[in-house]
mmCIF file of C-alpha atoms in Angstrom:
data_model
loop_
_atom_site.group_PDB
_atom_site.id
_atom_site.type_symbol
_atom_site.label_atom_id
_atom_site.label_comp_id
_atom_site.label_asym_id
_atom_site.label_seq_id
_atom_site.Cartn_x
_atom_site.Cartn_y
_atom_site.Cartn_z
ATOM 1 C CA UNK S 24 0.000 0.000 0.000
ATOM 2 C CA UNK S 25 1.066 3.598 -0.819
ATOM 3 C CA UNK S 26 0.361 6.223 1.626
ATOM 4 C CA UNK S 27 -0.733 9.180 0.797
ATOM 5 C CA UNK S 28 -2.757 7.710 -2.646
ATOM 6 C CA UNK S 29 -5.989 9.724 -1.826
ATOM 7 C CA UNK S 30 -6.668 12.786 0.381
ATOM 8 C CA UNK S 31 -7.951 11.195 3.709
ATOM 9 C CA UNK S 32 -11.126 12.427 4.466
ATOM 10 C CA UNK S 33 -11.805 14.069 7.794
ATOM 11 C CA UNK S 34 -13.743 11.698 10.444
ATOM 12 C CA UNK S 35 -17.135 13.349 10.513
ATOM 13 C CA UNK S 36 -17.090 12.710 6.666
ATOM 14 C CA UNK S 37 -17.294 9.065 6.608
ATOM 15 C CA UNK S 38 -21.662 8.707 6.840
ATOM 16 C CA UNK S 39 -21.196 11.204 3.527
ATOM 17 C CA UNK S 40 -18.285 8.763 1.897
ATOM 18 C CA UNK S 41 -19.917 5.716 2.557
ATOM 19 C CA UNK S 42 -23.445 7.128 1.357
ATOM 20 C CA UNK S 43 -21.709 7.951 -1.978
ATOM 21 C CA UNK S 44 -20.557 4.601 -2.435
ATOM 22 C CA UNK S 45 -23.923 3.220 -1.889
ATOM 23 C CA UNK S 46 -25.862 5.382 -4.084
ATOM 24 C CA UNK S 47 -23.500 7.567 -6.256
ATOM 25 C CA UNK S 48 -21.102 5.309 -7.447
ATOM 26 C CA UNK S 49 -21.805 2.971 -9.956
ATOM 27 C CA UNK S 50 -21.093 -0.695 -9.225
ATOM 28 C CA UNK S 51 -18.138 -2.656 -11.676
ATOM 29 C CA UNK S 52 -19.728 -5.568 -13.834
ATOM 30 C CA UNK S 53 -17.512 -8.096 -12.587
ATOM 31 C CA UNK S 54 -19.760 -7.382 -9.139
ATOM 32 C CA UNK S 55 -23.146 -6.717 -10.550
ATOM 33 C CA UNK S 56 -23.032 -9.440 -13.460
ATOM 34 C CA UNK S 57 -23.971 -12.929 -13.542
ATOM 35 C CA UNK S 58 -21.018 -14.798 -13.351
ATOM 36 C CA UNK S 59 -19.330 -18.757 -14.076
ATOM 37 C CA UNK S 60 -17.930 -20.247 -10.747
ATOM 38 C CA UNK S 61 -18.183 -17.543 -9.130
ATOM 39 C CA UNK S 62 -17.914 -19.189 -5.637
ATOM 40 C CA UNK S 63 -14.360 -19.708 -6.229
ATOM 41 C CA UNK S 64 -13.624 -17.270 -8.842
ATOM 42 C CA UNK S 65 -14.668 -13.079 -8.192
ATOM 43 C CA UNK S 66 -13.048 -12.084 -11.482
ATOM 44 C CA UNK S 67 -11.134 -12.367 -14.348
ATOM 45 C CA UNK S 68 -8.802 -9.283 -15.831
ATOM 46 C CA UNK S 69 -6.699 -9.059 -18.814
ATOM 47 C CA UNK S 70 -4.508 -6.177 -18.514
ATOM 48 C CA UNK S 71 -2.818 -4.627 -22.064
ATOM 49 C CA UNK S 72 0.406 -2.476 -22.127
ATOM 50 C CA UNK S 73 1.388 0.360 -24.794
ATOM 51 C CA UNK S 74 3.085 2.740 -25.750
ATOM 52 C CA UNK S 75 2.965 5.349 -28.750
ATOM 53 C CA UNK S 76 5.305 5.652 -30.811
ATOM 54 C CA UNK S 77 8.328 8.541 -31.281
ATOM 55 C CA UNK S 78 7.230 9.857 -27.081
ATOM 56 C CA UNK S 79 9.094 9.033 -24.509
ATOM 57 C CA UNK S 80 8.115 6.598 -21.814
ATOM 58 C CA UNK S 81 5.897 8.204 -19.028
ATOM 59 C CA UNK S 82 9.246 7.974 -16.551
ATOM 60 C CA UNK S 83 11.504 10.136 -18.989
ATOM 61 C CA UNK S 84 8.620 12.794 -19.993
ATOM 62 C CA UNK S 85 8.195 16.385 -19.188
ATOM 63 C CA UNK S 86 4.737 17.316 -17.756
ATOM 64 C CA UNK S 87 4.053 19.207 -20.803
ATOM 65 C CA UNK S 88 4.709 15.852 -22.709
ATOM 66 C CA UNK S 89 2.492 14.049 -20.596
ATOM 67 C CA UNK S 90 -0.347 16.569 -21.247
ATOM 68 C CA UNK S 91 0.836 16.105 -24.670
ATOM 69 C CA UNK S 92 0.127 12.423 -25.072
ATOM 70 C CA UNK S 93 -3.176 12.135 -22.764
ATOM 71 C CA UNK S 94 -4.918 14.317 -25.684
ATOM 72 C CA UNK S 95 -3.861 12.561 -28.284
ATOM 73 C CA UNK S 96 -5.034 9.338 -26.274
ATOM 74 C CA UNK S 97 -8.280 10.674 -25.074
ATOM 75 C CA UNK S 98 -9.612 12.275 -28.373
ATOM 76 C CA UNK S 99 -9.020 9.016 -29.975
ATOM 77 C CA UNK S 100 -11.715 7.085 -28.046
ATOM 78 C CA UNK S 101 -15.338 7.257 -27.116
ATOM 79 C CA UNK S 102 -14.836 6.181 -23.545
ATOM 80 C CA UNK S 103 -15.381 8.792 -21.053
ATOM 81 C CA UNK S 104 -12.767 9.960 -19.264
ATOM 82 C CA UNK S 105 -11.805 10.688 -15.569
ATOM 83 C CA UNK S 106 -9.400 13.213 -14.575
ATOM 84 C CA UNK S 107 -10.071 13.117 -11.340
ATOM 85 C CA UNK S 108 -12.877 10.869 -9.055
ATOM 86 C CA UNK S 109 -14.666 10.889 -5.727
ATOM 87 C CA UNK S 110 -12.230 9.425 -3.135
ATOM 88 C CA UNK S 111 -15.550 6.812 -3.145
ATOM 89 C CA UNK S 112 -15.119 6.231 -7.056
ATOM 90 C CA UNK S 113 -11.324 5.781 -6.510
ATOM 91 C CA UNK S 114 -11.894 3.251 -3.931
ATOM 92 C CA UNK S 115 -14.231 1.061 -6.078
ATOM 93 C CA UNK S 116 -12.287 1.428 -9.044
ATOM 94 C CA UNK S 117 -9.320 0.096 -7.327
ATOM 95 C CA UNK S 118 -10.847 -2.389 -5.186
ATOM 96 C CA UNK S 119 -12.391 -4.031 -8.720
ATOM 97 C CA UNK S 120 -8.283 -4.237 -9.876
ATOM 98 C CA UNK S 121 -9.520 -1.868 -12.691
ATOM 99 C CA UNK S 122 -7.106 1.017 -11.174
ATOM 100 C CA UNK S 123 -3.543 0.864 -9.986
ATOM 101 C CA UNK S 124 -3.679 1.684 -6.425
ATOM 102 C CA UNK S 125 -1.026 3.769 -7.132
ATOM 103 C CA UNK S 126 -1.795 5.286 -9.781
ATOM 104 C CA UNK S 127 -1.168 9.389 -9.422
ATOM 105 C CA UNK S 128 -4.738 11.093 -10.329
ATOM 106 C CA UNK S 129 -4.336 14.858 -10.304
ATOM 107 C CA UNK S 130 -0.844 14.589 -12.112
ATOM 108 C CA UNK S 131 0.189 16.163 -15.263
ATOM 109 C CA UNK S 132 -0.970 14.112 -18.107
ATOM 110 C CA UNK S 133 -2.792 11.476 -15.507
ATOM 111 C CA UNK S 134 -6.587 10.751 -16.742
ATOM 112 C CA UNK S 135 -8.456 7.794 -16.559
ATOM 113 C CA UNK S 136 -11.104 6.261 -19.060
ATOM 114 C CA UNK S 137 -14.079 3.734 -18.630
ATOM 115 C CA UNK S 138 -17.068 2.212 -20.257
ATOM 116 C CA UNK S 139 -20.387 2.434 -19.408
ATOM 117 C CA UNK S 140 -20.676 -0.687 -17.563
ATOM 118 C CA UNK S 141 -17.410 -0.497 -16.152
ATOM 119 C CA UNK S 142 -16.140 -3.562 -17.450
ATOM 120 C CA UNK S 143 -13.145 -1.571 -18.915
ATOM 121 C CA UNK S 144 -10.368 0.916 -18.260
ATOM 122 C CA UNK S 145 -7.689 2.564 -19.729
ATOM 123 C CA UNK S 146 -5.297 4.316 -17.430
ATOM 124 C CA UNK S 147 -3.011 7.186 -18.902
ATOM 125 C CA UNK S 148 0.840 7.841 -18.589
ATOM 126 C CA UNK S 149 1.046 5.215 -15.315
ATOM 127 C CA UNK S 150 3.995 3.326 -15.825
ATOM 128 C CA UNK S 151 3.166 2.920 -19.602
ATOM 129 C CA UNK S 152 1.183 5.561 -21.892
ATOM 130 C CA UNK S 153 -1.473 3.145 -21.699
ATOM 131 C CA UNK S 154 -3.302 0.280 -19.396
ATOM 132 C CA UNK S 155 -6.108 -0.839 -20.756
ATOM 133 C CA UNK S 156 -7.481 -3.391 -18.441
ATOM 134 C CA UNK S 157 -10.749 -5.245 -18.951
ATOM 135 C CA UNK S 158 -12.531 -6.893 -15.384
ATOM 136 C CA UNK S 159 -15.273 -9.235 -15.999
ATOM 137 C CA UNK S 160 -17.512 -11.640 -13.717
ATOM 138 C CA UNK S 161 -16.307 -15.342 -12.335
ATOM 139 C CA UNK S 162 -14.259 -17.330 -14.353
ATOM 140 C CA UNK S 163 -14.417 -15.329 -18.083
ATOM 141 C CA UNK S 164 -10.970 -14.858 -19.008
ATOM 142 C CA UNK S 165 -11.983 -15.333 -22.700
ATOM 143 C CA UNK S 166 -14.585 -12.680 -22.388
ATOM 144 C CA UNK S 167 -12.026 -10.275 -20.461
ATOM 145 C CA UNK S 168 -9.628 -10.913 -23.291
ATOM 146 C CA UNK S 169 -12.462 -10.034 -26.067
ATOM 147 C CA UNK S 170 -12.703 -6.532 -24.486
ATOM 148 C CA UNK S 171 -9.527 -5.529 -24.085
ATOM 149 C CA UNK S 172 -8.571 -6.437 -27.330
ATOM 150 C CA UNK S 173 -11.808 -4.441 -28.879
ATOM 151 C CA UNK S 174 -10.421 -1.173 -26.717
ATOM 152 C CA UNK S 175 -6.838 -2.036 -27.847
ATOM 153 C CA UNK S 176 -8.391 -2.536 -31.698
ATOM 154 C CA UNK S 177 -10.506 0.719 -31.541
ATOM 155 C CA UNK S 178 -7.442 3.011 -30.115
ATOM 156 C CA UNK S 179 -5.074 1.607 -32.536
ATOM 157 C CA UNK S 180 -7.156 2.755 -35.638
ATOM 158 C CA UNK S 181 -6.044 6.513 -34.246
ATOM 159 C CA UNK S 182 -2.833 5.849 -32.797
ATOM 160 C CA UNK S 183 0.676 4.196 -33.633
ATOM 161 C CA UNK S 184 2.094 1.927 -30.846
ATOM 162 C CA UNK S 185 5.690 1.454 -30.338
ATOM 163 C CA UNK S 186 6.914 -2.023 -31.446
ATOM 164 C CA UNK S 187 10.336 -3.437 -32.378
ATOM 165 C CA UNK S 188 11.521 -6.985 -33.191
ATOM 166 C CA UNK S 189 10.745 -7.930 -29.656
ATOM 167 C CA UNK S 190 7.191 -6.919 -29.314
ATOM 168 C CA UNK S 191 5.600 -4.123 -27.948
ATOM 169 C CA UNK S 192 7.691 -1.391 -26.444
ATOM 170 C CA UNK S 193 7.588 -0.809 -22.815
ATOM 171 C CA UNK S 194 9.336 1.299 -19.815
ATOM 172 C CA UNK S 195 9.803 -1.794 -18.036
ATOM 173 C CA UNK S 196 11.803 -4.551 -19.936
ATOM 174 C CA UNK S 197 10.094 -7.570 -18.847
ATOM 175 C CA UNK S 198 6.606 -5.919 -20.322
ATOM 176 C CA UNK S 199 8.240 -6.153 -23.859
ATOM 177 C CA UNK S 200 6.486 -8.658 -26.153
ATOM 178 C CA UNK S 201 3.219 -9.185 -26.350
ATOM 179 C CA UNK S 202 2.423 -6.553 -23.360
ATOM 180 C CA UNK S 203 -0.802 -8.704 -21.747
ATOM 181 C CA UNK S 204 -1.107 -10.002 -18.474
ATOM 182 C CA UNK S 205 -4.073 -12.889 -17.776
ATOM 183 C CA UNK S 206 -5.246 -13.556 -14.228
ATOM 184 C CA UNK S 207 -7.983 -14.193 -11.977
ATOM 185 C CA UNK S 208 -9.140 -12.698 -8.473
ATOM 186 C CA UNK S 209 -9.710 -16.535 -6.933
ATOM 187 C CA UNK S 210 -10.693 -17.365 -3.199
ATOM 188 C CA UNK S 211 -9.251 -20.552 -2.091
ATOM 189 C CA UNK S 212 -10.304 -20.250 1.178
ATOM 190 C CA UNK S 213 -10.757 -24.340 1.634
ATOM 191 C CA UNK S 214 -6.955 -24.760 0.810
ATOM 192 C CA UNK S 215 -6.013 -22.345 2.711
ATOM 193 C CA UNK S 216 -7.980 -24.110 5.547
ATOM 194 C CA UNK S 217 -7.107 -27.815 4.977
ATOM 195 C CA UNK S 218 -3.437 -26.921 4.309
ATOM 196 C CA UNK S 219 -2.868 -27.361 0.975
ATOM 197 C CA UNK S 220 -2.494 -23.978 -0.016
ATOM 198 C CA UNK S 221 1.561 -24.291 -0.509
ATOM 199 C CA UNK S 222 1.393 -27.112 -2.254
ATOM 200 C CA UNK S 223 -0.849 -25.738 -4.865
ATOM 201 C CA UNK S 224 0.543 -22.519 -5.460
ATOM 202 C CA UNK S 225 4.054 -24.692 -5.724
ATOM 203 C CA UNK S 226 2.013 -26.514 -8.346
ATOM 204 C CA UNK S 227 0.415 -23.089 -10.301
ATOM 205 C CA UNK S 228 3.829 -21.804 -10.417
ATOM 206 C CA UNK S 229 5.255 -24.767 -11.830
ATOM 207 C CA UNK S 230 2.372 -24.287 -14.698
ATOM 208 C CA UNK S 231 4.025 -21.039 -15.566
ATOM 209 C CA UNK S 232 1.563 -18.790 -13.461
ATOM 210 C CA UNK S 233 2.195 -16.305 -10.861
ATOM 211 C CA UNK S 234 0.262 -16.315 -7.467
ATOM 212 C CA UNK S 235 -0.114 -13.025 -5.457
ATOM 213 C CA UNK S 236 -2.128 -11.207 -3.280
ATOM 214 C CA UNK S 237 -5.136 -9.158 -3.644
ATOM 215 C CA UNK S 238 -3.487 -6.104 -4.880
ATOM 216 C CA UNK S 239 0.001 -8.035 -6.224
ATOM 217 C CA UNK S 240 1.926 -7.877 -2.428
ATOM 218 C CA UNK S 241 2.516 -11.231 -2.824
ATOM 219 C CA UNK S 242 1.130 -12.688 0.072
ATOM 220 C CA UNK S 243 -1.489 -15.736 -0.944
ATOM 221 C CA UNK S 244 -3.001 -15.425 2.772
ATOM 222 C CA UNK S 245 -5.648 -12.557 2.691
ATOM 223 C CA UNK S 246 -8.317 -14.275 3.678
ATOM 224 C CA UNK S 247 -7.898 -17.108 0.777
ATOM 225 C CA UNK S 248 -7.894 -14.332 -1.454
ATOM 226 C CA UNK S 249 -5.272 -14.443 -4.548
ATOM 227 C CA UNK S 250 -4.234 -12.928 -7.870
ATOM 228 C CA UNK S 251 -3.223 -15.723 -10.543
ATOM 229 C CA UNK S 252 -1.692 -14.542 -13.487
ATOM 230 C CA UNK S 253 0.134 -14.596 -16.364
ATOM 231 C CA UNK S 254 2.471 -12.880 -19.074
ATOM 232 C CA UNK S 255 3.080 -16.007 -20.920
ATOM 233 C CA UNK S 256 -0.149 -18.271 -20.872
ATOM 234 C CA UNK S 257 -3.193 -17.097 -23.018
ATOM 235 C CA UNK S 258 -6.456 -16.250 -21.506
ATOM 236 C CA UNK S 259 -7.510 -19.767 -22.954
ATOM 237 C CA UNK S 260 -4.865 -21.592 -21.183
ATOM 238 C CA UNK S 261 -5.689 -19.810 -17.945
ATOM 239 C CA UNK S 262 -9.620 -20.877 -18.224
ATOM 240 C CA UNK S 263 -8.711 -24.478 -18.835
ATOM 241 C CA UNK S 264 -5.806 -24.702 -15.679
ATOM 242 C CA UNK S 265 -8.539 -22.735 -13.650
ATOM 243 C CA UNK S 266 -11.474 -25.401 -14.314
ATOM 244 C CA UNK S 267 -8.643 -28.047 -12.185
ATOM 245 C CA UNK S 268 -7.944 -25.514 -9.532
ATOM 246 C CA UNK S 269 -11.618 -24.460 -8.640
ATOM 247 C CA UNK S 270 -12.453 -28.563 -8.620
ATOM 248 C CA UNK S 271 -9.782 -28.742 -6.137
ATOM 249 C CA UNK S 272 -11.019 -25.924 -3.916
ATOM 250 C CA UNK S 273 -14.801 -26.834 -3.995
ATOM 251 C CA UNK S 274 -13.454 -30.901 -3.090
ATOM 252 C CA UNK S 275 -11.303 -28.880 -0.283
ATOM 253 C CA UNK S 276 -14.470 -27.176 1.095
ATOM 254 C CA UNK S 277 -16.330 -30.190 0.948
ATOM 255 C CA UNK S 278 -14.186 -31.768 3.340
ATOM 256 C CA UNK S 279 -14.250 -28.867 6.025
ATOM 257 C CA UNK S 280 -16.508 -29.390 9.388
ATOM 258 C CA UNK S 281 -19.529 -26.744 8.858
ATOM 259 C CA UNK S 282 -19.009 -26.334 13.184
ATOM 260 C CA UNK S 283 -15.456 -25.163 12.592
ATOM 261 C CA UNK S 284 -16.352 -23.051 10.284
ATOM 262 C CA UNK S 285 -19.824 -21.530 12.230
ATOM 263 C CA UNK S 286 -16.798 -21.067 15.088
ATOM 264 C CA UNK S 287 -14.484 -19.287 12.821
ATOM 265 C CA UNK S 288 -17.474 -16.614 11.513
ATOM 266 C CA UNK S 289 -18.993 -16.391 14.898
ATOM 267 C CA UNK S 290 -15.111 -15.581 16.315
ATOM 268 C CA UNK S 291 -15.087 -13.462 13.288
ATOM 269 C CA UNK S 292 -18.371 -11.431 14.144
ATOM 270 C CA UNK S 293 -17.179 -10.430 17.129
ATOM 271 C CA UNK S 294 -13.690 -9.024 16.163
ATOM 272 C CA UNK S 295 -15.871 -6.672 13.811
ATOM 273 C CA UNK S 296 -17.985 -5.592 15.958
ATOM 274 C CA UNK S 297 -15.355 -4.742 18.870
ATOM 275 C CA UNK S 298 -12.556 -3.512 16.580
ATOM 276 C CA UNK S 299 -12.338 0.557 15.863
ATOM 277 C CA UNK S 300 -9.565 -0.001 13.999
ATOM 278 C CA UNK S 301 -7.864 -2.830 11.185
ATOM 279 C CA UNK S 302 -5.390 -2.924 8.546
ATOM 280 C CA UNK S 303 -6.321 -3.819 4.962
ATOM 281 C CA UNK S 304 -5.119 -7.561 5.619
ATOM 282 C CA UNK S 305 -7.133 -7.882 8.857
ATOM 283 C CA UNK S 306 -10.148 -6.268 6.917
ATOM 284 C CA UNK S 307 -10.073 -8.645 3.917
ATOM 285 C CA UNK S 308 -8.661 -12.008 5.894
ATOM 286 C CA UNK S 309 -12.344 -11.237 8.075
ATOM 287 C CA UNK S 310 -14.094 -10.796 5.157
ATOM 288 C CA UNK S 311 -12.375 -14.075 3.387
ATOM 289 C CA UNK S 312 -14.287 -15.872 6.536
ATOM 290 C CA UNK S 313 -17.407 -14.114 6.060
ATOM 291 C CA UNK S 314 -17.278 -15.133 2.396
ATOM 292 C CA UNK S 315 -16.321 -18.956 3.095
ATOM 293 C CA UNK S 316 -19.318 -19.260 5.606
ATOM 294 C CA UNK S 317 -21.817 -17.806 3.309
ATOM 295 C CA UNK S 318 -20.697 -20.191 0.359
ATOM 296 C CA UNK S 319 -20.366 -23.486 2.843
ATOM 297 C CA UNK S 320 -23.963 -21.959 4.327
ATOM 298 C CA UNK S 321 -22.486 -21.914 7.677
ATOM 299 C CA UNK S 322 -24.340 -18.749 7.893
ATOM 300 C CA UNK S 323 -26.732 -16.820 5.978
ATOM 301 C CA UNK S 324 -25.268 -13.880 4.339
ATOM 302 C CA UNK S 325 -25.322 -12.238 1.148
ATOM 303 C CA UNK S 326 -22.046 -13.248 -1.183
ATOM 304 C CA UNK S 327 -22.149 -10.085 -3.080
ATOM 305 C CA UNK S 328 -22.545 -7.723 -0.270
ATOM 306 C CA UNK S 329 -19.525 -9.450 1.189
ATOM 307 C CA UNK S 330 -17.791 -8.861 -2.020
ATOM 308 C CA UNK S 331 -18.956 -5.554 -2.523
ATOM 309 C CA UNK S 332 -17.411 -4.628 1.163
ATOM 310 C CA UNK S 333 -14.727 -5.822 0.057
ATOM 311 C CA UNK S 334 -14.218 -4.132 -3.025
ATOM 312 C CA UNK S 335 -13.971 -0.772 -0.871
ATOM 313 C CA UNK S 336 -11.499 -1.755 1.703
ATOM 314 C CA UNK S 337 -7.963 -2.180 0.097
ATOM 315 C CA UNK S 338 -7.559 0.908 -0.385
ATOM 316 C CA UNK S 339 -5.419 3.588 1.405
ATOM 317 C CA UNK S 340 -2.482 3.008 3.848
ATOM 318 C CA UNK S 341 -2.763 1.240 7.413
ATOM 319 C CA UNK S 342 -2.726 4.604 9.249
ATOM 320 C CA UNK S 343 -5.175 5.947 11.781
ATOM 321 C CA UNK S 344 -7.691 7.290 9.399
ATOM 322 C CA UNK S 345 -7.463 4.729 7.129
ATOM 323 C CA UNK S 346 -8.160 2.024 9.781
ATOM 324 C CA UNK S 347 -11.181 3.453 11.242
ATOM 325 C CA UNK S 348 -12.769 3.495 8.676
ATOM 326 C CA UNK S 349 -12.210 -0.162 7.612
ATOM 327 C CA UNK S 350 -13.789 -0.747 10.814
ATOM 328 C CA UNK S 351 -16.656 1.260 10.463
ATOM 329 C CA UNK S 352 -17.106 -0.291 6.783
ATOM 330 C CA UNK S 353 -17.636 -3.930 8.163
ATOM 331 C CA UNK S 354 -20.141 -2.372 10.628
ATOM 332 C CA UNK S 355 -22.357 -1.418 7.900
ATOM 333 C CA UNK S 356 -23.049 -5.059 6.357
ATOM 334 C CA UNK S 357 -27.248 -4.558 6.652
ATOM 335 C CA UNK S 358 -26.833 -1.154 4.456
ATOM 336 C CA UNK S 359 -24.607 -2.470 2.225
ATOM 337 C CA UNK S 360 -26.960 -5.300 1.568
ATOM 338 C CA UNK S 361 -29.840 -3.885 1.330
ATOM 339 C CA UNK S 362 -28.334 -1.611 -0.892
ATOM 340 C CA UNK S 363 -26.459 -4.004 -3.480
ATOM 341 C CA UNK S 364 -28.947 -6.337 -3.410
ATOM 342 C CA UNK S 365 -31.276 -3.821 -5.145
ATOM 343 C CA UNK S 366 -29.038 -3.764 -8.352
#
């Protein structure tokens, strides 16, 4: 996490933050859209790199060059764009991995483009001139890949990308080729449970996949929660290797004791309701419980509420402010479910 991403609001401001998130902001596909596997699998996400050709990479630009380059991007596109957001926008848009969480809004050249249904965005002069990522619902990597490729096709017929023998151009070396990354927002919460989480991610690796945590810190144990990805495999590849890994999780969950798992929620409950304060990781490993006892119907409680909570929580750093207000987010399930549940 980066501090300093977002201007913290003040205390008193959080019933008016979380209010816009409710009503004014509008909900991602991947969250709002019916969706394969989606017990196991949240979301699929095929990120694109480019660059354009004869400017400098974002890195080695002058603000003026940055400005430069955003027009020329955003004038060749329908998508609407986003110079700046609601600090509740910001925290959807990265929560649904369709925004870098560090990605600089407010900074020369910065801007930010989406579709309607927010299934797609392009983000401008991050690391790259262009990120076009595409989110989509459950287990539809194909469908991810379909999108991005259409936004890739439709900016191309206005702009030149930088290419050499290699590939695509790109500031960092290791992004030069083909410039796509394939992965999947996956919660293995019944291997992390039964123990065979290391083994398998051993195994994924081995496949030529990467495994990381929710926002790429690396650390497969947020709750079950995990990034898998790829440079190298296709989107196709990933769907069929992901069929095998969400039998093994659904066998895994089938084999946990419902009681340990009413324990684990109930023990969970309570550390919501007493905490004032959590990090990011203690807000989504409680809401990785939450999630596993709604899907093993250890409890009754509404899967996309709990995803929709925690869409909104990764962001920010692990500072006073920020922690509050995780807290006070989890204390709101009943509004945010009787809010999602209406869309």
């Amino acid at each position: 996490m980066h501090a300093n991403i977002l201007r913290v609001p003040e205390t008193e401001a959080f019933e008016s933050w979380l209010e816009t998130i409710l009503k004014g902001v509008q909900p991602p596909l991947w969250l709002v859209g019916d969706a394969p596997w989606r017990e196991v699998v949240l979301s699929s996400r095929v990120r694109l790199m480019r660059n354009l050709d004869g400017y400098a990479f974002p890195h080695r630009s002058t603000p003026l060059e940055l400005e430069e380059v955003r027009r020329i991007i955003t004038r060749s596109t329908p998508l609407e764009q986003r110079t700046g957001a609601s600090d509740a926008e910001r925290a959807m848009l990265v929560g649904s991995r369709l925004v870098a969480p560090h990605f600089e809004w407010g900074a020369p050249g910065r801007a930010v483009m989406l579709n309607r249904e927010r299934s797609v965005a392009v983000m401008v002069n991050e690391e790259d001139h262009l990120r076009i990522q595409a989110v989509t619902p459950g287990l539809s990597t194909l469908y991810a890949d379909q999108l991005a490729a259409d936004t890739e096709s439709n900016l191309g017929k206005e702009l030149r990308f930088a290419r050499s023998e290699l590939g695509y151009l790109a500031a960092s070396p290791s992004n030069v080729g083909e410039g796509r990354r394939v992965g999947i927002m996956a919660h293995l919460a019944g291997l992390t449970c039964t123990g065979g989480i290391g083994e398998f991610v051993g195994r994924v690796e081995q496949e030529g996949f990467e495994v990381r945590g929710p926002l790429g810190e690396g650390s497969p144990g947020w709750g079950g929660l995990v990034q898998i990805s790829s440079t190298r495999r296709s989107a196709r590849e990933l769907y069929e290797a992901a069929r095998c890994w969400i039998d093994q999780e659904l066998q895994s969950r089938r084999r946990l004791d419902r009681s340990f798992v009413k324990y684990r929620v109930s023990d969970v409950s309570t550390t919501i309701n007493e905490s004032d304060s959590l990090t990011a990781h203690q807000a989504v490993r409680l809401l990785g419980w939450l999630r596993l006892g709604a899907l093993t119907r250890a409890i009754d409680l509404d899967v996309r509420t709990i995803d929709a909570l925690a869409s909104v929580v990764w962001l920010g750093d692990d500072h006073s402010a920020w922690c509050s207000r995780r807290a006070r987010v989890l204390k709101q399930f009943d509004r945010f479910s009787s809010a999602w549940t209406r869309r």
